[in-house]
Amino acid sequence: MKSFPIEICDVTLRDGEQTPGVSFTCKEKQDIAQSLSDIGIEIIEAGFPSVSTEEKKTIKAIVEMELPSRICCLARCVQSDIDAALDCGVDLVSIFFATSDLHIRVKYHKTREQMLDTALSMLDYAVDHGLSVRFSAEDASRTDIGFLKQMYREGAERGAAYSSFADTIGCMTPIMMYDVVREIKKDLKNPLCVHCHNDLGFASANTFTASQAGAFQLHTTVNGIGERCGNASLEEVLVALRMHNKTDRYDLTELTKLSKLVEQYSGVLVAKTKPVVGEHAFVHESGIHIAALIKDPQTYEYYPPEMVGAKQKLMLGKHTGRKGLEHILTTLGYTCSNEQTDEILEKIKAAAEAKQSITAEYLSEIIAETRSSAS
C-alpha cells in the first residue's frame, strides 16, 4: 500500500475534556501533554481559552513547558477569542464556525455569506497578529460542497495554514469520507485536516480513510474519549498508520501506559474489548487459538502486543484446550500427568460454565486438589 504523508493533532485536552463529567486539572493536562509529546505527536490542542480563566492559565502552562510538539487552541469567530489565543502564546489557533445551512439557520440566524465574511475577518485579524490559523468548518459533513470549497479557497487566499473538515455529528461512512476528501483536495491550496466523531462507530476508520484520500492532519483523542460517543481513537489510528501506511515515527510502546493515564484522570473506563489498549486486546482463551499461538503468535495476533507496550495473555475457560492448558501449566512450573491434566481441564470447563473466574489462585487450588486426590 502506498504511504501518505500525515501529522497528528491530538485533541484529548480539548474535545476529550468535553466528555460528559470529565474535567482535567492543570497538572493532569500537563502530564498528558508530556506523554503525547514523548510519543511524537506533532500538535497538541491544549484547550479552549475563552471557556474560563483557569482554562486559559492551563493552556499557558502547557505552552511554557516548551515541548517539541506545537500547541494549539480553539477559537470562535470572535475577536476576544483570538486575543485570548494570542495571550496564551500558542503556535496554532483553530478558528471554527458552523457551515451547514441547518447550523447557520438555527445557531446564527444569518446567511452563508454573512457567516463567511465574519469568519474571514477573524482569519485576517489572527494572521495579521502573527498566528498560524486552522480555518475550520463545523458540521462540514452536512455542508453544501460548493460552499465548503469556497470557504477553503478564500481562507487559503487570506493566509490560512490549514483547512479543516469536521464530521461533527459522526454521520459519515469511510466510503463517504474518501469521496469527499478526494473532491475537496482537487482545488485545495493548503493542507486538509479531518476531525471525526464516533456516533456511528466509524471515527477511527473515517480518519484513517481520510489519510488515504489525501488528508494531512488527523485529529484524535486518547481512548477515543470526547462528546457523546467520542472521537477517533489515537491508538487505533496510530496502529493502522503503522500497519497500513508504513508510518513508523511514533513511539507506540507508550500507548498502553498513556491509555491508562487518561483512563485514570478522566474516570472513563476503557472497554475490555477496546482495540489496542483494552484489557482483552491480547488475551486468548480458545484452545484452537492457543495451540496455534504457541507455535507462532502471528496466527492470531495481527501485530505484536509489545509494539504498543502490552503483553500477550493466555486465559483459561470453557474454550480452553489441552495444548493450551499444558503450556500454561509448564509456564507456571507445574508437572502433571496426562490423567491429572485431563482432570484439571474438566474442572476448569465446569467452573467456567458456572461463571466462575479462573484466577491464578483458583487454578492453584484446582491443581492442588487434583494432585492430592491422585496421591
PDB file of N, CA and C in Angstrom, residues 11 14-16 19 195-198 203-204 207 219-221 223-234 236:
ATOM      1  N   VAL A  11      -6.503  15.949  20.285  1.00  0.00           N
ATOM      2  CA  VAL A  11      -7.407  16.923  20.907  1.00  0.00           C
ATOM      3  C   VAL A  11      -7.987  16.414  22.232  1.00  0.00           C
ATOM      4  N   ARG A  14      -8.853  19.044  24.818  1.00  0.00           N
ATOM      5  CA  ARG A  14      -9.948  19.955  24.494  1.00  0.00           C
ATOM      6  C   ARG A  14     -11.226  19.180  24.226  1.00  0.00           C
ATOM      7  N   ASP A  15     -11.312  18.471  23.115  1.00  0.00           N
ATOM      8  CA  ASP A  15     -12.529  17.724  22.806  1.00  0.00           C
ATOM      9  C   ASP A  15     -12.693  16.543  23.757  1.00  0.00           C
ATOM     10  N   GLY A  16     -11.587  15.926  24.139  1.00  0.00           N
ATOM     11  CA  GLY A  16     -11.666  14.822  25.095  1.00  0.00           C
ATOM     12  C   GLY A  16     -12.236  15.263  26.417  1.00  0.00           C
ATOM     13  N   THR A  19     -16.041  15.315  27.139  1.00  0.00           N
ATOM     14  CA  THR A  19     -16.761  14.116  27.541  1.00  0.00           C
ATOM     15  C   THR A  19     -17.585  14.448  28.785  1.00  0.00           C
ATOM     16  N   HIS A 195     -11.543  15.946  11.351  1.00  0.00           N
ATOM     17  CA  HIS A 195     -11.909  15.825  12.765  1.00  0.00           C
ATOM     18  C   HIS A 195     -13.180  14.988  12.810  1.00  0.00           C
ATOM     19  N   CYS A 196     -13.075  13.753  13.285  1.00  0.00           N
ATOM     20  CA  CYS A 196     -14.193  12.812  13.185  1.00  0.00           C
ATOM     21  C   CYS A 196     -14.756  12.421  14.544  1.00  0.00           C
ATOM     22  N   HIS A 197     -16.099  12.387  14.601  1.00  0.00           N
ATOM     23  CA  HIS A 197     -16.789  11.892  15.790  1.00  0.00           C
ATOM     24  C   HIS A 197     -17.316  10.489  15.532  1.00  0.00           C
ATOM     25  N   ASN A 198     -17.677   9.800  16.621  1.00  0.00           N
ATOM     26  CA  ASN A 198     -17.854   8.354  16.570  1.00  0.00           C
ATOM     27  C   ASN A 198     -19.297   7.887  16.721  1.00  0.00           C
ATOM     28  N   ALA A 203     -15.395   6.633  13.550  1.00  0.00           N
ATOM     29  CA  ALA A 203     -14.458   7.765  13.653  1.00  0.00           C
ATOM     30  C   ALA A 203     -13.030   7.386  13.287  1.00  0.00           C
ATOM     31  N   SER A 204     -12.519   6.306  13.844  1.00  0.00           N
ATOM     32  CA  SER A 204     -11.143   5.899  13.539  1.00  0.00           C
ATOM     33  C   SER A 204     -11.019   5.463  12.084  1.00  0.00           C
ATOM     34  N   THR A 207     -11.121   8.486   9.854  1.00  0.00           N
ATOM     35  CA  THR A 207      -9.881   9.255   9.952  1.00  0.00           C
ATOM     36  C   THR A 207      -8.774   8.599   9.148  1.00  0.00           C
ATOM     37  N   HIS A 219      -7.095  14.292  13.428  1.00  0.00           N
ATOM     38  CA  HIS A 219      -7.418  14.609  14.822  1.00  0.00           C
ATOM     39  C   HIS A 219      -7.811  13.340  15.573  1.00  0.00           C
ATOM     40  N   THR A 220      -7.304  13.217  16.801  1.00  0.00           N
ATOM     41  CA  THR A 220      -7.552  12.028  17.610  1.00  0.00           C
ATOM     42  C   THR A 220      -7.724  12.420  19.071  1.00  0.00           C
ATOM     43  N   THR A 221      -8.237  11.475  19.866  1.00  0.00           N
ATOM     44  CA  THR A 221      -8.176  11.587  21.323  1.00  0.00           C
ATOM     45  C   THR A 221      -7.723  10.245  21.887  1.00  0.00           C
ATOM     46  N   ASN A 223      -7.910   7.012  23.865  1.00  0.00           N
ATOM     47  CA  ASN A 223      -9.034   6.126  24.200  1.00  0.00           C
ATOM     48  C   ASN A 223     -10.309   6.487  23.450  1.00  0.00           C
ATOM     49  N   GLY A 224     -10.220   7.458  22.514  1.00  0.00           N
ATOM     50  CA  GLY A 224     -11.396   7.846  21.750  1.00  0.00           C
ATOM     51  C   GLY A 224     -12.425   8.613  22.559  1.00  0.00           C
ATOM     52  N   ILE A 225     -12.016   9.221  23.696  1.00  0.00           N
ATOM     53  CA  ILE A 225     -12.991   9.961  24.503  1.00  0.00           C
ATOM     54  C   ILE A 225     -13.410  11.240  23.785  1.00  0.00           C
ATOM     55  N   GLY A 226     -14.499  11.829  24.225  1.00  0.00           N
ATOM     56  CA  GLY A 226     -14.998  13.046  23.595  1.00  0.00           C
ATOM     57  C   GLY A 226     -16.496  13.162  23.758  1.00  0.00           C
ATOM     58  N   GLU A 227     -17.066  14.193  23.175  1.00  0.00           N
ATOM     59  CA  GLU A 227     -18.508  14.413  23.290  1.00  0.00           C
ATOM     60  C   GLU A 227     -19.297  13.215  22.768  1.00  0.00           C
ATOM     61  N   ARG A 228     -20.431  12.968  23.412  1.00  0.00           N
ATOM     62  CA  ARG A 228     -21.345  11.886  23.040  1.00  0.00           C
ATOM     63  C   ARG A 228     -20.591  10.544  22.964  1.00  0.00           C
ATOM     64  N   CYS A 229     -20.369  10.050  21.756  1.00  0.00           N
ATOM     65  CA  CYS A 229     -19.717   8.746  21.573  1.00  0.00           C
ATOM     66  C   CYS A 229     -18.209   8.868  21.374  1.00  0.00           C
ATOM     67  N   GLY A 230     -17.692  10.082  21.459  1.00  0.00           N
ATOM     68  CA  GLY A 230     -16.248  10.266  21.386  1.00  0.00           C
ATOM     69  C   GLY A 230     -15.725  10.598  20.002  1.00  0.00           C
ATOM     70  N   ASN A 231     -14.401  10.544  19.891  1.00  0.00           N
ATOM     71  CA  ASN A 231     -13.672  10.929  18.684  1.00  0.00           C
ATOM     72  C   ASN A 231     -12.865   9.758  18.150  1.00  0.00           C
ATOM     73  N   ALA A 232     -12.129   9.997  17.092  1.00  0.00           N
ATOM     74  CA  ALA A 232     -11.218   8.979  16.571  1.00  0.00           C
ATOM     75  C   ALA A 232     -10.181   8.653  17.642  1.00  0.00           C
ATOM     76  N   SER A 233      -9.914   7.371  17.813  1.00  0.00           N
ATOM     77  CA  SER A 233      -9.016   6.901  18.865  1.00  0.00           C
ATOM     78  C   SER A 233      -7.560   7.009  18.424  1.00  0.00           C
ATOM     79  N   LEU A 234      -6.754   7.721  19.211  1.00  0.00           N
ATOM     80  CA  LEU A 234      -5.336   7.891  18.894  1.00  0.00           C
ATOM     81  C   LEU A 234      -4.657   6.558  18.668  1.00  0.00           C
ATOM     82  N   GLU A 236      -5.848   3.563  17.935  1.00  0.00           N
ATOM     83  CA  GLU A 236      -6.312   2.829  16.760  1.00  0.00           C
ATOM     84  C   GLU A 236      -5.760   3.446  15.478  1.00  0.00           C
TER      85      GLU A 236
END
